[in-house]
Tab-separated table of C-alpha atoms in Angstrom:
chain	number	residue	atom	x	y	z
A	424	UNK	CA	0.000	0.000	0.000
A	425	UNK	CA	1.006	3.618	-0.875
A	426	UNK	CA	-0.095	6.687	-0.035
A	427	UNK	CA	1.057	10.314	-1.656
A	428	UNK	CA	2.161	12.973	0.740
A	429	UNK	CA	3.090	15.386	-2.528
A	430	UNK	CA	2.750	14.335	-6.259
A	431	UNK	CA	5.882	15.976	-7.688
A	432	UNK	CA	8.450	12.930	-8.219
A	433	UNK	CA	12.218	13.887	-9.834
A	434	UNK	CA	12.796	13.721	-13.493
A	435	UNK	CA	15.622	11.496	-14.751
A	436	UNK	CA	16.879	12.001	-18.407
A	437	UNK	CA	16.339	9.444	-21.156
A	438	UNK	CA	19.292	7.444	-20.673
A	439	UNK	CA	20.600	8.245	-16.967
A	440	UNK	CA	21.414	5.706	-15.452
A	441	UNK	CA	21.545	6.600	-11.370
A	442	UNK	CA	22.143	4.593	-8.084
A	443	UNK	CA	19.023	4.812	-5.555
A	444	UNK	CA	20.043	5.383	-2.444
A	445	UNK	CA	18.616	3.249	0.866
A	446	UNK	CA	19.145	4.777	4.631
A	447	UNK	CA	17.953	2.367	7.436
A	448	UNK	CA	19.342	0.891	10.250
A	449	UNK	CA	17.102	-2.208	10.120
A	450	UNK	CA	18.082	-5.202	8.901
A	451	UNK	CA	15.149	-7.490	7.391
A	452	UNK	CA	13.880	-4.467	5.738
A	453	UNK	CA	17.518	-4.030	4.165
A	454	UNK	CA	17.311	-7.391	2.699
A	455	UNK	CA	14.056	-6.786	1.498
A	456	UNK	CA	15.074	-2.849	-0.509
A	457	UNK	CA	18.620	-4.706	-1.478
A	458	UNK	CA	15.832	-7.566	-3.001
A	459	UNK	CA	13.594	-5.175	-4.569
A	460	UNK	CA	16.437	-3.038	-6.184
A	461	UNK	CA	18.006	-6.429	-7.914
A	462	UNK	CA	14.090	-7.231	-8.627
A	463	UNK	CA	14.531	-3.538	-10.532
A	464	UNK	CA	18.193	-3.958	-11.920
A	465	UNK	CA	19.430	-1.012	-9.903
A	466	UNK	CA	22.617	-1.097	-7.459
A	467	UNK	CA	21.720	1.473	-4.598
A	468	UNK	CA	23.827	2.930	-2.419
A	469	UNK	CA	23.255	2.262	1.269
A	470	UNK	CA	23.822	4.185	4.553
A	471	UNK	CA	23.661	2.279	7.988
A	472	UNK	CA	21.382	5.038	9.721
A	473	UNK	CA	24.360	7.730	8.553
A	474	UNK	CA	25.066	9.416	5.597
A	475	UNK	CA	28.660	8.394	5.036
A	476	UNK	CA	28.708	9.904	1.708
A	477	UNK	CA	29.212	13.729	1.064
A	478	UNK	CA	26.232	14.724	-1.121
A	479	UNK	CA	24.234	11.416	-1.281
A	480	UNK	CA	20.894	13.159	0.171
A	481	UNK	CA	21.554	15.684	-2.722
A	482	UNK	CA	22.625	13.551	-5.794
A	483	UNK	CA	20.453	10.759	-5.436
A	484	UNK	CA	17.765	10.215	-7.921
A	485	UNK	CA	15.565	8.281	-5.108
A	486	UNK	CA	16.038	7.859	-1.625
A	487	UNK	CA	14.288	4.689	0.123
A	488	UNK	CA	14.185	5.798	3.785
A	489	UNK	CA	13.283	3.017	6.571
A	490	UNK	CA	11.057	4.326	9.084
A	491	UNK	CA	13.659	3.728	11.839
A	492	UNK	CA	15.701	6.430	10.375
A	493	UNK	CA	12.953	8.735	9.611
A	494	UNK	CA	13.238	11.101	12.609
A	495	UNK	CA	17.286	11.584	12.539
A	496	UNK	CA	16.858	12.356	9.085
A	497	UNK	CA	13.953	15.074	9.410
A	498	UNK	CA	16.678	17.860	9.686
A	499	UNK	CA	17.748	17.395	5.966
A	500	UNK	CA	17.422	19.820	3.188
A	501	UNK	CA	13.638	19.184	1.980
A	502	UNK	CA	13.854	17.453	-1.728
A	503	UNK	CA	11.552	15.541	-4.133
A	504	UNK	CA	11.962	11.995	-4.530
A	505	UNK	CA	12.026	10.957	-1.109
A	506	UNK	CA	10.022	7.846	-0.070
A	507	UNK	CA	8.915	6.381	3.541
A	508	UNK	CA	8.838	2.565	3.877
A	509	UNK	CA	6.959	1.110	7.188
A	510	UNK	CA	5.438	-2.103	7.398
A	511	UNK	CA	2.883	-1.135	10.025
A	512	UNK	CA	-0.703	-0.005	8.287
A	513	UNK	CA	-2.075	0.537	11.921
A	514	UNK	CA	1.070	3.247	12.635
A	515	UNK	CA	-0.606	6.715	12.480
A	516	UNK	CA	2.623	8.040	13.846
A	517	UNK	CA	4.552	7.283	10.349
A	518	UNK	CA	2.459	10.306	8.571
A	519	UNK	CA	3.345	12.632	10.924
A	520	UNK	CA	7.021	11.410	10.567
A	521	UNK	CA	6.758	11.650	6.720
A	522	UNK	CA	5.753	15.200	6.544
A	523	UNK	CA	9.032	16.289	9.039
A	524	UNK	CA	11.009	14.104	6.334
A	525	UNK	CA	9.219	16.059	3.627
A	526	UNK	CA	8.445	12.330	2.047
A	527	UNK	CA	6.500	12.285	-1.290
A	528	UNK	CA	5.120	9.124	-0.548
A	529	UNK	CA	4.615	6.431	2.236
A	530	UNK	CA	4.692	2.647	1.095
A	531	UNK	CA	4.341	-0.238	3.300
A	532	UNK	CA	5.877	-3.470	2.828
A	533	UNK	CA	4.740	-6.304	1.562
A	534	UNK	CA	1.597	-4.489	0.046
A	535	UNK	CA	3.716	-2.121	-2.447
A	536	UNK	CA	6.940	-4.118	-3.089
A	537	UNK	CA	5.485	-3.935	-6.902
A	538	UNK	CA	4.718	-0.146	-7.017
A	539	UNK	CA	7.980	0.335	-5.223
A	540	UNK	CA	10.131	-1.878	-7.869
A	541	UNK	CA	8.454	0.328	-10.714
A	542	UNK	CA	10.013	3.259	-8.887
A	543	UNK	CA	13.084	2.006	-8.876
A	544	UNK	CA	13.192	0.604	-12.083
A	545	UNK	CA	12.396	4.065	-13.858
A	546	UNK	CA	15.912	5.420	-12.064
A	547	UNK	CA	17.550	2.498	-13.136
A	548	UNK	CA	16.538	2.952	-16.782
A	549	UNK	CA	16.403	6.877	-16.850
A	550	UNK	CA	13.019	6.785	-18.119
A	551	UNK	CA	12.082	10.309	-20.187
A	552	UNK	CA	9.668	11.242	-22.897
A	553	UNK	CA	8.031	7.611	-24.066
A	554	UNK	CA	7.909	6.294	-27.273
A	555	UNK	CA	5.540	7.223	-29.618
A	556	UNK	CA	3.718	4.174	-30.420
A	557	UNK	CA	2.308	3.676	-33.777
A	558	UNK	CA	0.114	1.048	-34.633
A	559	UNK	CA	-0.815	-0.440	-38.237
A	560	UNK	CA	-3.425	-3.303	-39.076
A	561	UNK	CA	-4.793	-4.244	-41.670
A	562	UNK	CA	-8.408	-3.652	-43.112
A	563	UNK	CA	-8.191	-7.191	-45.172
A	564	UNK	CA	-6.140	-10.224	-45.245
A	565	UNK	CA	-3.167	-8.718	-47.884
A	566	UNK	CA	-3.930	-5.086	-47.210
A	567	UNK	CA	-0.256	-4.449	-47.219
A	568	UNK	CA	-0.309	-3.587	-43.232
A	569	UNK	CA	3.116	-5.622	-42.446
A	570	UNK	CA	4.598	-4.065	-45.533
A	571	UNK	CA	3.834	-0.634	-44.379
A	572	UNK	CA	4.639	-1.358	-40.404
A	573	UNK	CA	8.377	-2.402	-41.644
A	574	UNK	CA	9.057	0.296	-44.204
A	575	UNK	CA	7.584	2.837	-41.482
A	576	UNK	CA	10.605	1.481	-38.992
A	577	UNK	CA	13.036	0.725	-41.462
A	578	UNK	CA	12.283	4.921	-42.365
A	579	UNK	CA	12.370	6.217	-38.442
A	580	UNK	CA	15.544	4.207	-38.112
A	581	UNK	CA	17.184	5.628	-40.928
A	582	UNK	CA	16.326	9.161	-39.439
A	583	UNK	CA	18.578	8.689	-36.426
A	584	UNK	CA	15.947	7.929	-33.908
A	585	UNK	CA	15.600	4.755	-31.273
A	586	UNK	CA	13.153	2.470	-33.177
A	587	UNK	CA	11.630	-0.361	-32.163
A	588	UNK	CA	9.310	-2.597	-34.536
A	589	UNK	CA	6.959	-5.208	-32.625
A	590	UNK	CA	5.202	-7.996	-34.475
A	591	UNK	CA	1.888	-8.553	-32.652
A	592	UNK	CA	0.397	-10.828	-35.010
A	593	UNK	CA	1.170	-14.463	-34.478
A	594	UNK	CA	-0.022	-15.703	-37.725
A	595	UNK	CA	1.654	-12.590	-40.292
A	596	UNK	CA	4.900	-15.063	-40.836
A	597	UNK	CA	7.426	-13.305	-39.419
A	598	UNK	CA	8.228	-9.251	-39.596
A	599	UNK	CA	12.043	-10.381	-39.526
A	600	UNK	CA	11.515	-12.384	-42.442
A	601	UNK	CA	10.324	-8.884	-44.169
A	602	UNK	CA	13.204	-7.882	-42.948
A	603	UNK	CA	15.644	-10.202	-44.232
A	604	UNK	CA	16.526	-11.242	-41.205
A	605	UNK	CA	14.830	-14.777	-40.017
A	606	UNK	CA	18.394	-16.004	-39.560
A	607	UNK	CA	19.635	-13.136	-37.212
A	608	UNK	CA	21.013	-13.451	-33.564
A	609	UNK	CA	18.300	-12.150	-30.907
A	610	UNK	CA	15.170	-13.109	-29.047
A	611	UNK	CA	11.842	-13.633	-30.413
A	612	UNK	CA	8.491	-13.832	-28.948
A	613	UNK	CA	8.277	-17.127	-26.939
A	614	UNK	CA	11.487	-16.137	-24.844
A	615	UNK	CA	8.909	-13.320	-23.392
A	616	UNK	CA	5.825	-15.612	-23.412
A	617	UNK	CA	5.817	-15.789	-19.498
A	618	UNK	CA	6.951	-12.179	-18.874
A	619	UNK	CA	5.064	-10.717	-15.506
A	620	UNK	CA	5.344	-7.125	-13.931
A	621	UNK	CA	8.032	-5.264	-15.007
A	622	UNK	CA	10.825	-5.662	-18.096
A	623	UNK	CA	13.553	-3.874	-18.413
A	624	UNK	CA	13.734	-1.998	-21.311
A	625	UNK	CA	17.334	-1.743	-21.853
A	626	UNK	CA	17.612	-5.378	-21.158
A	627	UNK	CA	14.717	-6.069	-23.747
A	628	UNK	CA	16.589	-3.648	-26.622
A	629	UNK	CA	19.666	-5.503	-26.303
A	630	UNK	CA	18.356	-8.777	-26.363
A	631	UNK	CA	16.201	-8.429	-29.471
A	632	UNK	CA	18.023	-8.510	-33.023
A	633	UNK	CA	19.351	-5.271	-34.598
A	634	UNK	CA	18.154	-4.836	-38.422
A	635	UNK	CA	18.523	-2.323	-40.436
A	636	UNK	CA	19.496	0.008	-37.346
A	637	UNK	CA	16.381	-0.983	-35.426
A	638	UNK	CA	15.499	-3.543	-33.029
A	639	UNK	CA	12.801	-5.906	-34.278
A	640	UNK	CA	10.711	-8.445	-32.116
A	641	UNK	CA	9.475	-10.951	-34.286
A	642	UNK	CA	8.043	-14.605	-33.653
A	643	UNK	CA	10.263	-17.900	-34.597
A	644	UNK	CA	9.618	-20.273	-36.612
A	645	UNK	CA	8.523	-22.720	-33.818
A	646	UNK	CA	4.590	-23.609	-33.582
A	647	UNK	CA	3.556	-21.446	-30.658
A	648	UNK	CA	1.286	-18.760	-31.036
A	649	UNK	CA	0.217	-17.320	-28.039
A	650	UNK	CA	1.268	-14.558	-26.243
A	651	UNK	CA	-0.459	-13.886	-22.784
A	652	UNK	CA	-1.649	-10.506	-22.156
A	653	UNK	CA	0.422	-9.824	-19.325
A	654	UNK	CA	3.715	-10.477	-21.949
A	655	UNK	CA	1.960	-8.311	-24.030
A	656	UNK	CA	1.599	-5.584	-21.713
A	657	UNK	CA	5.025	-5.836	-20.148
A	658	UNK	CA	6.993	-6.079	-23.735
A	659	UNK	CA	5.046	-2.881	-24.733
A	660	UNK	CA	5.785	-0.573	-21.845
A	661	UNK	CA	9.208	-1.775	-21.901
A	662	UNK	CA	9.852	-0.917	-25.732
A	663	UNK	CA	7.740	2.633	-24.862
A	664	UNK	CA	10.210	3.342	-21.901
A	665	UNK	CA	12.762	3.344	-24.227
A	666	UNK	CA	12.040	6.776	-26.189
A	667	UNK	CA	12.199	7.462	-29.865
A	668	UNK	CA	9.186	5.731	-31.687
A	669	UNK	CA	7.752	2.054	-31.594
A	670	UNK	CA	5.795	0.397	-34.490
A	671	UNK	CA	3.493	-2.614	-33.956
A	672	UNK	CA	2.234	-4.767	-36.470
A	673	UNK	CA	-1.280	-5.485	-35.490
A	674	UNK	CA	-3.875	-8.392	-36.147
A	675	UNK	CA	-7.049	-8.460	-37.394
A	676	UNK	CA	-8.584	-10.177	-34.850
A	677	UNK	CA	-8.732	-8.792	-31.165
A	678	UNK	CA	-7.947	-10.837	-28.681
A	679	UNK	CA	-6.680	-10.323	-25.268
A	680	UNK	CA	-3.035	-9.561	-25.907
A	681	UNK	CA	-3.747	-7.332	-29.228
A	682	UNK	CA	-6.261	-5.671	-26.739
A	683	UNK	CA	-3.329	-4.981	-24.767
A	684	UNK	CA	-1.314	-3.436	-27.884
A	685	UNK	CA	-4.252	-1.297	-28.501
A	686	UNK	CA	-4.571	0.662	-25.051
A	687	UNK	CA	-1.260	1.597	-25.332
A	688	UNK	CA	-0.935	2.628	-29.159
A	689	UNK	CA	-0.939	5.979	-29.421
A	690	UNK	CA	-1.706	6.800	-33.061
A	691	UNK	CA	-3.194	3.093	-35.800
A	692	UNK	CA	-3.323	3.352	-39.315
A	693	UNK	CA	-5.995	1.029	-40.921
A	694	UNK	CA	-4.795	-0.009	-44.193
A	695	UNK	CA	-7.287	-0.234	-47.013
A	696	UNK	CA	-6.923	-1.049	-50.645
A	697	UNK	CA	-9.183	0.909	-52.567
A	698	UNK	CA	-11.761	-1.708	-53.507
A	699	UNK	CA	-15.751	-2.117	-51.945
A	700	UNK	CA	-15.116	-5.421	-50.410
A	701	UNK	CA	-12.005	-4.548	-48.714
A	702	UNK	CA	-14.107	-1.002	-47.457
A	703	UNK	CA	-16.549	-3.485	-46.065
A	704	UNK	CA	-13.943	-5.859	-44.453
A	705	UNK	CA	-12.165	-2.633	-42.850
A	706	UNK	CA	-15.278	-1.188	-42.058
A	707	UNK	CA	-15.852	-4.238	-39.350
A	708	UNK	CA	-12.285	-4.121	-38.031
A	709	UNK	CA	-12.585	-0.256	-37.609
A	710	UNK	CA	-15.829	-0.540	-35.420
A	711	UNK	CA	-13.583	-3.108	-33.539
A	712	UNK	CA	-10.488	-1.479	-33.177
A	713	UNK	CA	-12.325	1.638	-32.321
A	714	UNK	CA	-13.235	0.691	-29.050
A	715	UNK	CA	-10.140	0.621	-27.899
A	716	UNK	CA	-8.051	3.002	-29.580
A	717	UNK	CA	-9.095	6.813	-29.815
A	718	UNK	CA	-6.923	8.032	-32.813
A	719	UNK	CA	-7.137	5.393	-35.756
A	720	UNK	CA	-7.184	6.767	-39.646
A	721	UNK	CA	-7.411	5.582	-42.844
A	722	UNK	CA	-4.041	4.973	-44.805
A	723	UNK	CA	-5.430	4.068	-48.338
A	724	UNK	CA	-3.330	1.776	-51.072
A	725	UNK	CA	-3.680	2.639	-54.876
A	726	UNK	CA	-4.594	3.083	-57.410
A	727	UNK	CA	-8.228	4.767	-56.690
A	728	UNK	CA	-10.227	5.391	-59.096
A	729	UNK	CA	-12.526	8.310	-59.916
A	730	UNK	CA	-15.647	6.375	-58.246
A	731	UNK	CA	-13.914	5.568	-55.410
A	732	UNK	CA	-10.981	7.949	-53.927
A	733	UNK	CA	-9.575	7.588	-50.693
A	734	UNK	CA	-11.259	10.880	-49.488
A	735	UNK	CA	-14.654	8.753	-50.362
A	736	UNK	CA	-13.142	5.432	-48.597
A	737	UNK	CA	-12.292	7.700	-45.291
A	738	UNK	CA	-15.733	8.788	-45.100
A	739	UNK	CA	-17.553	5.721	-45.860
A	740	UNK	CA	-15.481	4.580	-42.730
A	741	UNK	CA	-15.923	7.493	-40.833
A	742	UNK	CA	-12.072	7.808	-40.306
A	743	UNK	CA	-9.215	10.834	-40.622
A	744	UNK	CA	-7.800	10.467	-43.608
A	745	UNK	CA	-3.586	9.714	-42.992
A	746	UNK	CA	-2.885	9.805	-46.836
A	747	UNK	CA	-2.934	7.647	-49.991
A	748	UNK	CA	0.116	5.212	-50.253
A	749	UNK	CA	0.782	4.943	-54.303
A	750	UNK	CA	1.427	1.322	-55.878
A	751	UNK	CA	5.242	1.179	-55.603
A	752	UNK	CA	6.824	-0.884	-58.699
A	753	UNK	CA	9.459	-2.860	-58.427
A	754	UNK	CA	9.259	-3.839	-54.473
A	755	UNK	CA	9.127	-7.788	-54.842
A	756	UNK	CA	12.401	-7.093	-56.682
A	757	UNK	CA	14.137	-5.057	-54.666
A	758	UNK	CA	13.100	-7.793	-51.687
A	759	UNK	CA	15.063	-10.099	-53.240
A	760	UNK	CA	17.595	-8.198	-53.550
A	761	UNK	CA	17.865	-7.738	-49.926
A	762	UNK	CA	16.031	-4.830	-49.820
A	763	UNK	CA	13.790	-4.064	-47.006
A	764	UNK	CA	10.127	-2.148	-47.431
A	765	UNK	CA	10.580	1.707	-47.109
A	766	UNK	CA	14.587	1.116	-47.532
A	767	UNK	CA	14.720	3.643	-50.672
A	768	UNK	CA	13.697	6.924	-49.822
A	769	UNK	CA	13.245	7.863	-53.144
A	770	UNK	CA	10.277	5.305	-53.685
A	771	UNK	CA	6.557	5.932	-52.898
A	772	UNK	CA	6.637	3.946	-49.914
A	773	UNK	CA	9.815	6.132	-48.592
A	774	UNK	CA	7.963	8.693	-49.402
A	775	UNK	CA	4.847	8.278	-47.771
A	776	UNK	CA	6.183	7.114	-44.456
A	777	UNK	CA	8.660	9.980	-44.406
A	778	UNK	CA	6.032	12.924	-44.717
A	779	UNK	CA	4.117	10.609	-42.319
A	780	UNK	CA	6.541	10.502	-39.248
A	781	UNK	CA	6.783	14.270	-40.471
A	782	UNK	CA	3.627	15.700	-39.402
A	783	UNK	CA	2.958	12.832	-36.425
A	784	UNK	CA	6.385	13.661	-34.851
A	785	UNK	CA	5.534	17.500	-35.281
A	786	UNK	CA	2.105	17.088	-33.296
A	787	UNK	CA	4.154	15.218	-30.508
A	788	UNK	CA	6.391	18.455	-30.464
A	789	UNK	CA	9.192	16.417	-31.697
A	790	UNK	CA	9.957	13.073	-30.076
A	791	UNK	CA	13.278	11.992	-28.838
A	792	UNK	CA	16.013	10.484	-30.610
């Protein structure tokens, strides 16, 4: 259980890496911060009831105070980012000793070990500005969706900024095979099947295989399928933690772990080839997808014809319209050639997904490389 004294908590920049820092004099609730810091892959710094250390108050990112030392301790310079752990719900007395600590926050042990790991896990990764998280599905089976969720990485990458491209659809074959790179070094999906609470998301960048300067989470070429919601959920924030932007390949069909993409997709493109029947198939994963996700448009494949443009397929969707992606010649070719989709910026595809992260990036203000 936590409680919030004040709601300000320090900012750490994308990146930082800093040690928390633990003061108690009490042993078994040593063990338990020293556990719950590994649990968070930080190394803290720890005081035996005195600061031993010139400037640790002042320089730590997070300081994990044990009630025992709260009221030697209530003399210090007043600073955010200080935290109160009791075990004793029926205390009173600890409030009274938080606010002469000037503590944001009270947490008791064992109710908040996972709140309090999450704390200490965004010091140990720096977290900043997260990801934005772009999400593309398609409207019918061979809509072009994987296609377009690869050459959109495979474009943010070659910009200079942190990419990460997830493959959330089980049955799409294999984003890294897109890629050219089924063969590659890395982790795929089923390593992360039984993922609970918190990843780390340096730990998941590194492990995952670097293509075309991006990281790319793809599925093997094993017979398992599934992916739990709770993998889902933790792979996602992990990648978003990260900065820079993330790209998920979405399925079709909603189930609980592309439920789990959804909520935290910022921005989805449906893509829709500009025929009736596939209008009608995307119309019926729009009204699903909807539900979840707030901002979804309409990316339109060519060639439209004058009956049917992709101003008229927008509308009969009731979608924003995110732009009309032109047949691109030539792209099975320059596949096997080792080419991957979006890798010539000269092509319509380049194109498209480079004005794209263009005016999305701008209405984020600019997001991190």
């Amino acid at each position: 259980m936590t409680a919030s004294i004040t709601p300000e908590r320090p900012s750490a920049t994308e990146g930082q890496r800093s040690r928390p820092l633990i003061v108690t004099e009490d042993e078994a609730l040593l063990d338990d911060l020293l556990r719950l810091c590994a649990a968070a892959g930080a190394e803290p710094e720890v005081a035996h009831g005195a600061l031993t250390r010139r400037g640790s108050w002042e320089a730590a990112p997070l300081i994990l105070v044990g009630d025992d030392s709260a009221a030697r301790l209530s003399d210090r310079a007043r600073r955010q980012g200080v935290l109160l752990i009791g075990r004793d719900l029926d205390d009173h007395g600890i409030w009274r000793r938080a606010v002469a600590l000037g503590a944001d926050n009270v947490a008791f042990l064992p109710d908040a070990e996972t709140w309090l790991v999450d704390r200490i896990a965004d010091v140990a990764e720096g977290v900043g500005r997260q990801a934005l998280t772009v999400g593309v599905i398609g409207g019918r089976g061979g809509a072009g969706a994987s296609t377009l969720a690869c050459a959109l990485a495979v474009t943010a990458a070659r910009s200079g900024r942190r990419t990460m491209l997830i493959d959330a659809d089980p049955l799409g074959g294999g984003l890294d095979v897109l890629l050219g790179g089924e063969g590659a070094q890395g982790l795929r999906w089923p390593a992360f099947a039984e993922s609970r609470g918190r990843v780390a998301g340096s730990a998941l960048e590194e492990s995952l295989p670097e293509l075309h300067a991006l990281r790319v989470l793809s599925w093997d070429r094993g017979d398992s399928v599934v992916i739990p919601s709770s993998a889902m959920r933790a792979v996602l924030a992990a990648a978003r933690r990260r900065g820079g932007v993330v790209v998920v390949d979405l399925p079709r069909r909603v189930d609980d772990a592309a439920a789990e993409a959804l909520s935290q997709i910022d921005l989805g493109l449906l893509v829709v080839p500009a025929e009736l029947r596939a209008v009608a198939a995307a119309h019926r994963v729009a009204s699903t997808v909807g539900m979840v996700l707030r901002d979804l448009r309409a990316v339109v494949r060519g060639p439209c014809g004058p009956e049917l443009g992709d101003e008229e397929i927008a509308e009969l969707l009731g979608l924003p319209l995110a732009g009309q992606l032109p047949p691109e010649p030539g792209l099975a070719d320059a596949f096997e050639g080792g080419e991957p989709p979006g890798g010539s910026s000269r092509g319509p595809l380049g194109r498209f997904c480079a004005e794209f992260w263009a005016r999305a990036l701008a209405d984020e203000g600019g997001a991190p490389a």
